């Protein structure tokens, strides 16, 4: 049921792993009509623990939003599977959704699954996908409130008055969203980040530590993953210290566990090597040693 329902919302390769199972798609067909989607398919499922293997067929009807019906059963014959496909396609094409549901009950003996039957993290993932358009509408609404009323908001600030709750909510949502986008962008815009931080301080915005903190941690981890014995240019690592310094007044503490481990396993040795070269008069090595020393301090990892 996990694969069949998830396949409605995202494309999967032919071979995938779902928890302790491996699934190989043999046949997959999806048809759409507006918000309605009907997917049918056939897969081989193998337990990675017991190596038990079985072939299954499935059908998923998505009525839009969170309304999903899915059926899964053991494979019998190709003829039975093709017959099921054709039987369901005809009423679906005609917009006879009750007819499709009746056929699903018939072919799967009433054993119908929904989002409720998925693992919790998979339910959360799919619900986020379903709500993505709603999130975008919410962001647009809050951004309009924020931008269209910026002058009056500034006047409240100049009078040292607390923003009315609806406006405070819009400011908080927009700034947290923009911070997340900045940290998730392919290239970090430090000027924009500084402007956002200034606005956060100005409006006394509460940072969404879970969302923004995760984005910051991912950025720092990706920068640190570029650190190895062959790294020639250490300047990108200066961004790590810049970001942590900017965020310090906001009491936002990202998860640095992975970055610290990378530095501990690679950076400390590089620092010793660079320091030794610098002692022999290698000026660029001296600069790199200072960069690594500063990075270690930023990550709270002892270098010497």
mmCIF file of C-alpha atoms in Angstrom:
data_model
loop_
_atom_site.group_PDB
_atom_site.id
_atom_site.type_symbol
_atom_site.label_atom_id
_atom_site.label_comp_id
_atom_site.label_asym_id
_atom_site.label_seq_id
_atom_site.Cartn_x
_atom_site.Cartn_y
_atom_site.Cartn_z
ATOM 1 C CA UNK A 1 0.000 0.000 0.000
ATOM 2 C CA UNK A 2 2.888 2.370 0.724
ATOM 3 C CA UNK A 3 4.298 2.205 -2.782
ATOM 4 C CA UNK A 4 0.935 2.295 -4.523
ATOM 5 C CA UNK A 5 -0.350 5.343 -2.632
ATOM 6 C CA UNK A 6 2.974 7.208 -2.756
ATOM 7 C CA UNK A 7 3.225 6.632 -6.505
ATOM 8 C CA UNK A 8 0.228 8.916 -6.984
ATOM 9 C CA UNK A 9 2.284 11.863 -5.726
ATOM 10 C CA UNK A 10 5.810 11.197 -6.985
ATOM 11 C CA UNK A 11 7.711 9.317 -9.645
ATOM 12 C CA UNK A 12 9.615 6.223 -8.536
ATOM 13 C CA UNK A 13 12.398 4.304 -10.281
ATOM 14 C CA UNK A 14 11.689 0.747 -11.319
ATOM 15 C CA UNK A 15 13.516 -0.625 -8.274
ATOM 16 C CA UNK A 16 13.041 1.003 -4.881
ATOM 17 C CA UNK A 17 13.483 0.175 -1.207
ATOM 18 C CA UNK A 18 10.670 0.793 1.259
ATOM 19 C CA UNK A 19 11.874 0.230 4.801
ATOM 20 C CA UNK A 20 12.919 -3.455 4.948
ATOM 21 C CA UNK A 21 11.390 -4.355 1.583
ATOM 22 C CA UNK A 22 12.589 -4.102 -2.000
ATOM 23 C CA UNK A 23 9.993 -3.453 -4.663
ATOM 24 C CA UNK A 24 10.397 -3.931 -8.388
ATOM 25 C CA UNK A 25 7.731 -2.372 -10.570
ATOM 26 C CA UNK A 26 6.735 -4.570 -13.498
ATOM 27 C CA UNK A 27 3.708 -2.645 -14.774
ATOM 28 C CA UNK A 28 2.507 0.825 -13.852
ATOM 29 C CA UNK A 29 -0.196 2.926 -15.449
ATOM 30 C CA UNK A 30 -1.665 6.227 -14.266
ATOM 31 C CA UNK A 31 -4.495 8.194 -15.849
ATOM 32 C CA UNK A 32 -5.777 11.605 -14.793
ATOM 33 C CA UNK A 33 -8.933 13.649 -15.202
ATOM 34 C CA UNK A 34 -8.655 17.026 -13.520
ATOM 35 C CA UNK A 35 -7.889 16.361 -9.858
ATOM 36 C CA UNK A 36 -8.877 12.716 -10.187
ATOM 37 C CA UNK A 37 -6.170 10.106 -10.660
ATOM 38 C CA UNK A 38 -6.316 6.355 -11.087
ATOM 39 C CA UNK A 39 -3.170 4.230 -10.924
ATOM 40 C CA UNK A 40 -2.894 0.500 -11.477
ATOM 41 C CA UNK A 41 0.182 -1.650 -11.399
ATOM 42 C CA UNK A 42 1.975 -4.895 -10.731
ATOM 43 C CA UNK A 43 5.091 -5.302 -8.565
ATOM 44 C CA UNK A 44 7.389 -7.892 -7.062
ATOM 45 C CA UNK A 45 8.012 -7.357 -3.339
ATOM 46 C CA UNK A 46 10.944 -8.977 -1.533
ATOM 47 C CA UNK A 47 11.668 -8.917 2.184
ATOM 48 C CA UNK A 48 15.266 -7.839 2.812
ATOM 49 C CA UNK A 49 15.185 -9.851 6.041
ATOM 50 C CA UNK A 50 13.575 -13.179 5.152
ATOM 51 C CA UNK A 51 13.983 -12.957 1.343
ATOM 52 C CA UNK A 52 10.343 -13.952 0.964
ATOM 53 C CA UNK A 53 9.046 -12.763 -2.377
ATOM 54 C CA UNK A 54 5.593 -12.282 -3.803
ATOM 55 C CA UNK A 55 3.949 -10.595 -6.756
ATOM 56 C CA UNK A 56 1.106 -8.170 -6.114
ATOM 57 C CA UNK A 57 -1.271 -6.030 -8.121
ATOM 58 C CA UNK A 58 -2.753 -2.768 -6.935
ATOM 59 C CA UNK A 59 -5.097 0.055 -7.809
ATOM 60 C CA UNK A 60 -5.215 3.544 -6.310
ATOM 61 C CA UNK A 61 -7.966 6.105 -6.748
ATOM 62 C CA UNK A 62 -7.153 9.667 -5.720
ATOM 63 C CA UNK A 63 -10.193 11.926 -5.513
ATOM 64 C CA UNK A 64 -8.183 15.031 -4.701
ATOM 65 C CA UNK A 65 -6.845 16.325 -1.393
ATOM 66 C CA UNK A 66 -6.592 13.553 1.220
ATOM 67 C CA UNK A 67 -9.260 11.294 -0.281
ATOM 68 C CA UNK A 68 -7.430 8.160 -1.395
ATOM 69 C CA UNK A 69 -8.601 4.574 -1.854
ATOM 70 C CA UNK A 70 -6.058 1.846 -2.530
ATOM 71 C CA UNK A 71 -6.355 -1.891 -2.976
ATOM 72 C CA UNK A 72 -3.561 -4.481 -2.996
ATOM 73 C CA UNK A 73 -3.788 -8.219 -3.561
ATOM 74 C CA UNK A 74 -1.627 -11.143 -4.594
ATOM 75 C CA UNK A 75 -1.039 -11.523 -8.299
ATOM 76 C CA UNK A 76 -3.030 -14.294 -9.959
ATOM 77 C CA UNK A 77 -2.821 -14.098 -13.752
ATOM 78 C CA UNK A 78 -2.005 -11.497 -16.386
ATOM 79 C CA UNK A 79 -5.540 -11.854 -17.729
ATOM 80 C CA UNK A 80 -7.046 -11.055 -14.326
ATOM 81 C CA UNK A 81 -4.841 -7.974 -13.957
ATOM 82 C CA UNK A 82 -5.585 -6.661 -17.463
ATOM 83 C CA UNK A 83 -9.288 -7.269 -16.935
ATOM 84 C CA UNK A 84 -9.199 -5.256 -13.705
ATOM 85 C CA UNK A 85 -7.396 -2.401 -15.466
ATOM 86 C CA UNK A 86 -9.916 -2.230 -18.284
ATOM 87 C CA UNK A 87 -12.935 -2.529 -16.007
ATOM 88 C CA UNK A 88 -11.781 0.414 -13.882
ATOM 89 C CA UNK A 89 -10.661 2.582 -16.771
ATOM 90 C CA UNK A 90 -14.064 2.654 -18.428
ATOM 91 C CA UNK A 91 -16.081 4.190 -15.544
ATOM 92 C CA UNK A 92 -13.148 6.466 -14.646
ATOM 93 C CA UNK A 93 -13.105 7.901 -18.171
ATOM 94 C CA UNK A 94 -16.853 8.488 -17.902
ATOM 95 C CA UNK A 95 -16.541 10.228 -14.541
ATOM 96 C CA UNK A 96 -18.393 7.419 -12.788
ATOM 97 C CA UNK A 97 -16.337 7.479 -9.588
ATOM 98 C CA UNK A 98 -18.835 5.454 -7.507
ATOM 99 C CA UNK A 99 -18.529 2.814 -10.217
ATOM 100 C CA UNK A 100 -14.732 2.757 -9.851
ATOM 101 C CA UNK A 101 -15.052 2.425 -6.071
ATOM 102 C CA UNK A 102 -17.495 -0.476 -6.444
ATOM 103 C CA UNK A 103 -15.067 -2.231 -8.783
ATOM 104 C CA UNK A 104 -12.218 -1.733 -6.311
ATOM 105 C CA UNK A 105 -14.338 -3.329 -3.591
ATOM 106 C CA UNK A 106 -15.062 -6.204 -5.955
ATOM 107 C CA UNK A 107 -11.486 -6.847 -7.085
ATOM 108 C CA UNK A 108 -9.874 -6.410 -3.667
ATOM 109 C CA UNK A 109 -12.585 -8.100 -1.585
ATOM 110 C CA UNK A 110 -13.358 -4.885 0.277
ATOM 111 C CA UNK A 111 -9.792 -4.600 1.630
ATOM 112 C CA UNK A 112 -9.267 -0.934 0.861
ATOM 113 C CA UNK A 113 -6.422 1.157 2.288
ATOM 114 C CA UNK A 114 -6.109 4.892 2.879
ATOM 115 C CA UNK A 115 -3.496 7.328 4.177
ATOM 116 C CA UNK A 116 -4.294 6.104 7.668
ATOM 117 C CA UNK A 117 -2.696 2.740 6.863
ATOM 118 C CA UNK A 118 0.710 4.203 5.956
ATOM 119 C CA UNK A 119 3.656 4.577 8.312
ATOM 120 C CA UNK A 120 3.531 7.879 10.168
ATOM 121 C CA UNK A 121 6.471 9.539 8.407
ATOM 122 C CA UNK A 122 5.050 8.549 5.024
ATOM 123 C CA UNK A 123 1.641 9.967 6.003
ATOM 124 C CA UNK A 124 3.332 13.239 6.955
ATOM 125 C CA UNK A 125 5.273 13.356 3.686
ATOM 126 C CA UNK A 126 2.179 12.818 1.552
ATOM 127 C CA UNK A 127 0.079 15.286 3.539
ATOM 128 C CA UNK A 128 2.792 17.914 2.995
ATOM 129 C CA UNK A 129 2.648 17.210 -0.737
ATOM 130 C CA UNK A 130 -1.143 17.465 -0.741
ATOM 131 C CA UNK A 131 -1.003 20.761 1.141
ATOM 132 C CA UNK A 132 1.779 22.300 -0.948
ATOM 133 C CA UNK A 133 -0.592 24.418 -3.026
ATOM 134 C CA UNK A 134 -2.409 25.469 0.128
ATOM 135 C CA UNK A 135 0.908 26.469 1.701
ATOM 136 C CA UNK A 136 1.667 28.580 -1.357
ATOM 137 C CA UNK A 137 -1.724 30.299 -1.087
ATOM 138 C CA UNK A 138 -1.126 30.968 2.615
ATOM 139 C CA UNK A 139 2.296 32.436 1.885
ATOM 140 C CA UNK A 140 0.856 34.680 -0.824
ATOM 141 C CA UNK A 141 -1.854 35.958 1.523
ATOM 142 C CA UNK A 142 0.537 36.654 4.386
ATOM 143 C CA UNK A 143 3.032 38.318 2.043
ATOM 144 C CA UNK A 144 0.337 40.628 0.671
ATOM 145 C CA UNK A 145 -0.656 41.630 4.205
ATOM 146 C CA UNK A 146 2.989 42.265 5.098
ATOM 147 C CA UNK A 147 3.933 44.211 1.976
ATOM 148 C CA UNK A 148 0.684 46.165 1.549
ATOM 149 C CA UNK A 149 0.755 47.350 5.150
ATOM 150 C CA UNK A 150 4.488 47.854 5.595
ATOM 151 C CA UNK A 151 4.102 51.610 6.096
ATOM 152 C CA UNK A 152 1.565 51.289 8.893
ATOM 153 C CA UNK A 153 3.618 48.515 10.478
ATOM 154 C CA UNK A 154 6.607 50.841 10.522
ATOM 155 C CA UNK A 155 4.473 53.485 12.210
ATOM 156 C CA UNK A 156 3.533 51.027 14.951
ATOM 157 C CA UNK A 157 7.229 50.324 15.386
ATOM 158 C CA UNK A 158 8.145 54.019 15.556
ATOM 159 C CA UNK A 159 5.532 54.510 18.282
ATOM 160 C CA UNK A 160 6.953 51.538 20.182
ATOM 161 C CA UNK A 161 3.596 49.762 19.955
ATOM 162 C CA UNK A 162 3.090 46.025 19.724
ATOM 163 C CA UNK A 163 1.857 44.902 16.313
ATOM 164 C CA UNK A 164 -1.745 43.645 16.242
ATOM 165 C CA UNK A 165 -1.734 39.861 16.263
ATOM 166 C CA UNK A 166 -2.876 39.346 12.627
ATOM 167 C CA UNK A 167 -0.058 41.580 11.382
ATOM 168 C CA UNK A 168 2.490 40.042 13.732
ATOM 169 C CA UNK A 169 1.538 36.603 12.432
ATOM 170 C CA UNK A 170 1.994 37.667 8.810
ATOM 171 C CA UNK A 171 5.397 39.225 9.560
ATOM 172 C CA UNK A 172 6.531 36.112 11.414
ATOM 173 C CA UNK A 173 5.381 33.760 8.664
ATOM 174 C CA UNK A 174 6.933 35.762 5.812
ATOM 175 C CA UNK A 175 10.305 36.279 7.487
ATOM 176 C CA UNK A 176 10.616 32.640 8.556
ATOM 177 C CA UNK A 177 9.676 31.525 5.048
ATOM 178 C CA UNK A 178 12.224 33.868 3.472
ATOM 179 C CA UNK A 179 14.948 32.752 5.870
ATOM 180 C CA UNK A 180 14.289 29.133 4.984
ATOM 181 C CA UNK A 181 14.432 29.941 1.265
ATOM 182 C CA UNK A 182 17.715 31.821 1.643
ATOM 183 C CA UNK A 183 19.388 28.882 3.366
ATOM 184 C CA UNK A 184 17.973 26.406 0.852
ATOM 185 C CA UNK A 185 19.033 28.375 -2.232
ATOM 186 C CA UNK A 186 21.867 27.101 -4.416
ATOM 187 C CA UNK A 187 23.985 30.145 -3.590
ATOM 188 C CA UNK A 188 23.725 31.868 -0.232
ATOM 189 C CA UNK A 189 22.848 35.565 -0.605
ATOM 190 C CA UNK A 190 24.574 37.116 2.409
ATOM 191 C CA UNK A 191 23.180 40.597 1.717
ATOM 192 C CA UNK A 192 19.620 39.288 1.711
ATOM 193 C CA UNK A 193 20.314 37.208 4.800
ATOM 194 C CA UNK A 194 21.589 40.253 6.669
ATOM 195 C CA UNK A 195 18.507 42.251 5.660
ATOM 196 C CA UNK A 196 16.242 39.477 6.882
ATOM 197 C CA UNK A 197 18.108 39.231 10.173
ATOM 198 C CA UNK A 198 17.706 42.994 10.619
ATOM 199 C CA UNK A 199 13.956 42.634 10.026
ATOM 200 C CA UNK A 200 13.770 39.736 12.479
ATOM 201 C CA UNK A 201 15.379 41.907 15.148
ATOM 202 C CA UNK A 202 13.270 44.924 14.226
ATOM 203 C CA UNK A 203 9.954 43.099 14.541
ATOM 204 C CA UNK A 204 11.089 40.807 17.382
ATOM 205 C CA UNK A 205 10.080 37.825 15.291
ATOM 206 C CA UNK A 206 10.109 34.373 16.852
ATOM 207 C CA UNK A 207 12.255 32.122 14.683
ATOM 208 C CA UNK A 208 10.815 28.775 13.672
ATOM 209 C CA UNK A 209 13.765 26.845 15.056
ATOM 210 C CA UNK A 210 12.642 23.514 13.617
ATOM 211 C CA UNK A 211 12.215 24.682 10.018
ATOM 212 C CA UNK A 212 14.893 27.363 9.768
ATOM 213 C CA UNK A 213 17.299 25.454 12.008
ATOM 214 C CA UNK A 214 17.054 22.391 9.776
ATOM 215 C CA UNK A 215 17.733 24.507 6.683
ATOM 216 C CA UNK A 216 20.804 26.052 8.348
ATOM 217 C CA UNK A 217 22.116 22.644 9.416
ATOM 218 C CA UNK A 218 21.687 21.283 5.889
ATOM 219 C CA UNK A 219 23.577 24.248 4.427
ATOM 220 C CA UNK A 220 26.473 23.890 6.867
ATOM 221 C CA UNK A 221 26.611 20.125 6.349
ATOM 222 C CA UNK A 222 26.759 20.550 2.566
ATOM 223 C CA UNK A 223 29.599 23.071 2.888
ATOM 224 C CA UNK A 224 31.516 20.823 5.255
ATOM 225 C CA UNK A 225 31.090 17.801 2.990
ATOM 226 C CA UNK A 226 33.400 19.574 0.543
ATOM 227 C CA UNK A 227 36.235 19.415 3.074
ATOM 228 C CA UNK A 228 38.765 16.667 2.376
ATOM 229 C CA UNK A 229 42.493 16.144 1.907
ATOM 230 C CA UNK A 230 42.221 17.301 -1.703
ATOM 231 C CA UNK A 231 40.407 20.559 -0.949
ATOM 232 C CA UNK A 232 42.362 23.423 -2.496
ATOM 233 C CA UNK A 233 40.105 26.399 -1.795
ATOM 234 C CA UNK A 234 38.931 26.763 1.800
ATOM 235 C CA UNK A 235 37.261 30.139 1.305
ATOM 236 C CA UNK A 236 33.729 28.675 1.000
ATOM 237 C CA UNK A 237 34.143 27.411 4.563
ATOM 238 C CA UNK A 238 34.266 31.022 5.764
ATOM 239 C CA UNK A 239 30.516 31.052 5.102
ATOM 240 C CA UNK A 240 30.038 28.596 7.962
ATOM 241 C CA UNK A 241 31.501 31.043 10.461
ATOM 242 C CA UNK A 242 29.668 33.985 8.905
ATOM 243 C CA UNK A 243 26.308 32.236 9.159
ATOM 244 C CA UNK A 244 26.856 31.092 12.738
ATOM 245 C CA UNK A 245 27.970 34.582 13.750
ATOM 246 C CA UNK A 246 24.913 36.194 12.161
ATOM 247 C CA UNK A 247 22.540 33.748 13.838
ATOM 248 C CA UNK A 248 24.109 33.910 17.290
ATOM 249 C CA UNK A 249 22.060 36.919 18.523
ATOM 250 C CA UNK A 250 18.867 35.114 17.505
ATOM 251 C CA UNK A 251 19.469 32.200 19.872
ATOM 252 C CA UNK A 252 19.105 29.846 16.922
ATOM 253 C CA UNK A 253 21.308 26.827 17.491
ATOM 254 C CA UNK A 254 21.516 24.564 14.424
ATOM 255 C CA UNK A 255 22.454 20.916 14.726
ATOM 256 C CA UNK A 256 26.218 20.864 14.090
ATOM 257 C CA UNK A 257 26.797 17.197 14.886
ATOM 258 C CA UNK A 258 27.592 16.126 11.328
ATOM 259 C CA UNK A 259 29.707 19.202 10.574
ATOM 260 C CA UNK A 260 31.668 18.718 13.796
ATOM 261 C CA UNK A 261 32.336 15.074 12.958
ATOM 262 C CA UNK A 262 33.588 15.985 9.493
ATOM 263 C CA UNK A 263 35.904 18.611 10.909
ATOM 264 C CA UNK A 264 37.149 16.292 13.643
ATOM 265 C CA UNK A 265 37.978 13.508 11.173
ATOM 266 C CA UNK A 266 39.441 15.666 8.388
ATOM 267 C CA UNK A 267 39.935 19.278 9.430
ATOM 268 C CA UNK A 268 42.201 18.699 12.421
ATOM 269 C CA UNK A 269 44.739 16.750 10.356
ATOM 270 C CA UNK A 270 44.576 19.334 7.578
ATOM 271 C CA UNK A 271 45.220 22.049 10.139
ATOM 272 C CA UNK A 272 48.334 20.309 11.450
ATOM 273 C CA UNK A 273 49.620 19.781 7.909
ATOM 274 C CA UNK A 274 48.979 23.400 6.922
ATOM 275 C CA UNK A 275 50.553 24.687 10.116
ATOM 276 C CA UNK A 276 53.693 22.633 9.455
ATOM 277 C CA UNK A 277 53.927 23.993 5.899
ATOM 278 C CA UNK A 278 53.392 27.523 7.167
ATOM 279 C CA UNK A 279 56.305 27.069 9.569
ATOM 280 C CA UNK A 280 58.465 26.362 6.513
ATOM 281 C CA UNK A 281 57.431 29.649 4.937
ATOM 282 C CA UNK A 282 54.408 28.572 2.879
ATOM 283 C CA UNK A 283 52.219 31.695 3.101
ATOM 284 C CA UNK A 284 49.059 30.221 1.469
ATOM 285 C CA UNK A 285 49.281 27.283 3.871
ATOM 286 C CA UNK A 286 49.416 29.762 6.733
ATOM 287 C CA UNK A 287 46.207 31.374 5.500
ATOM 288 C CA UNK A 288 44.541 27.964 5.226
ATOM 289 C CA UNK A 289 45.685 27.084 8.742
ATOM 290 C CA UNK A 290 44.094 30.264 10.084
ATOM 291 C CA UNK A 291 40.869 29.467 8.197
ATOM 292 C CA UNK A 292 40.756 25.970 9.688
ATOM 293 C CA UNK A 293 41.535 27.267 13.167
ATOM 294 C CA UNK A 294 38.705 29.783 12.902
ATOM 295 C CA UNK A 295 36.362 27.106 11.557
ATOM 296 C CA UNK A 296 37.167 24.795 14.451
ATOM 297 C CA UNK A 297 36.372 27.554 16.924
ATOM 298 C CA UNK A 298 33.066 28.286 15.170
ATOM 299 C CA UNK A 299 32.113 24.609 15.339
ATOM 300 C CA UNK A 300 33.293 24.300 18.954
ATOM 301 C CA UNK A 301 35.865 21.667 18.009
ATOM 302 C CA UNK A 302 39.300 21.863 19.625
ATOM 303 C CA UNK A 303 41.995 22.141 16.973
ATOM 304 C CA UNK A 304 45.138 22.287 19.078
#
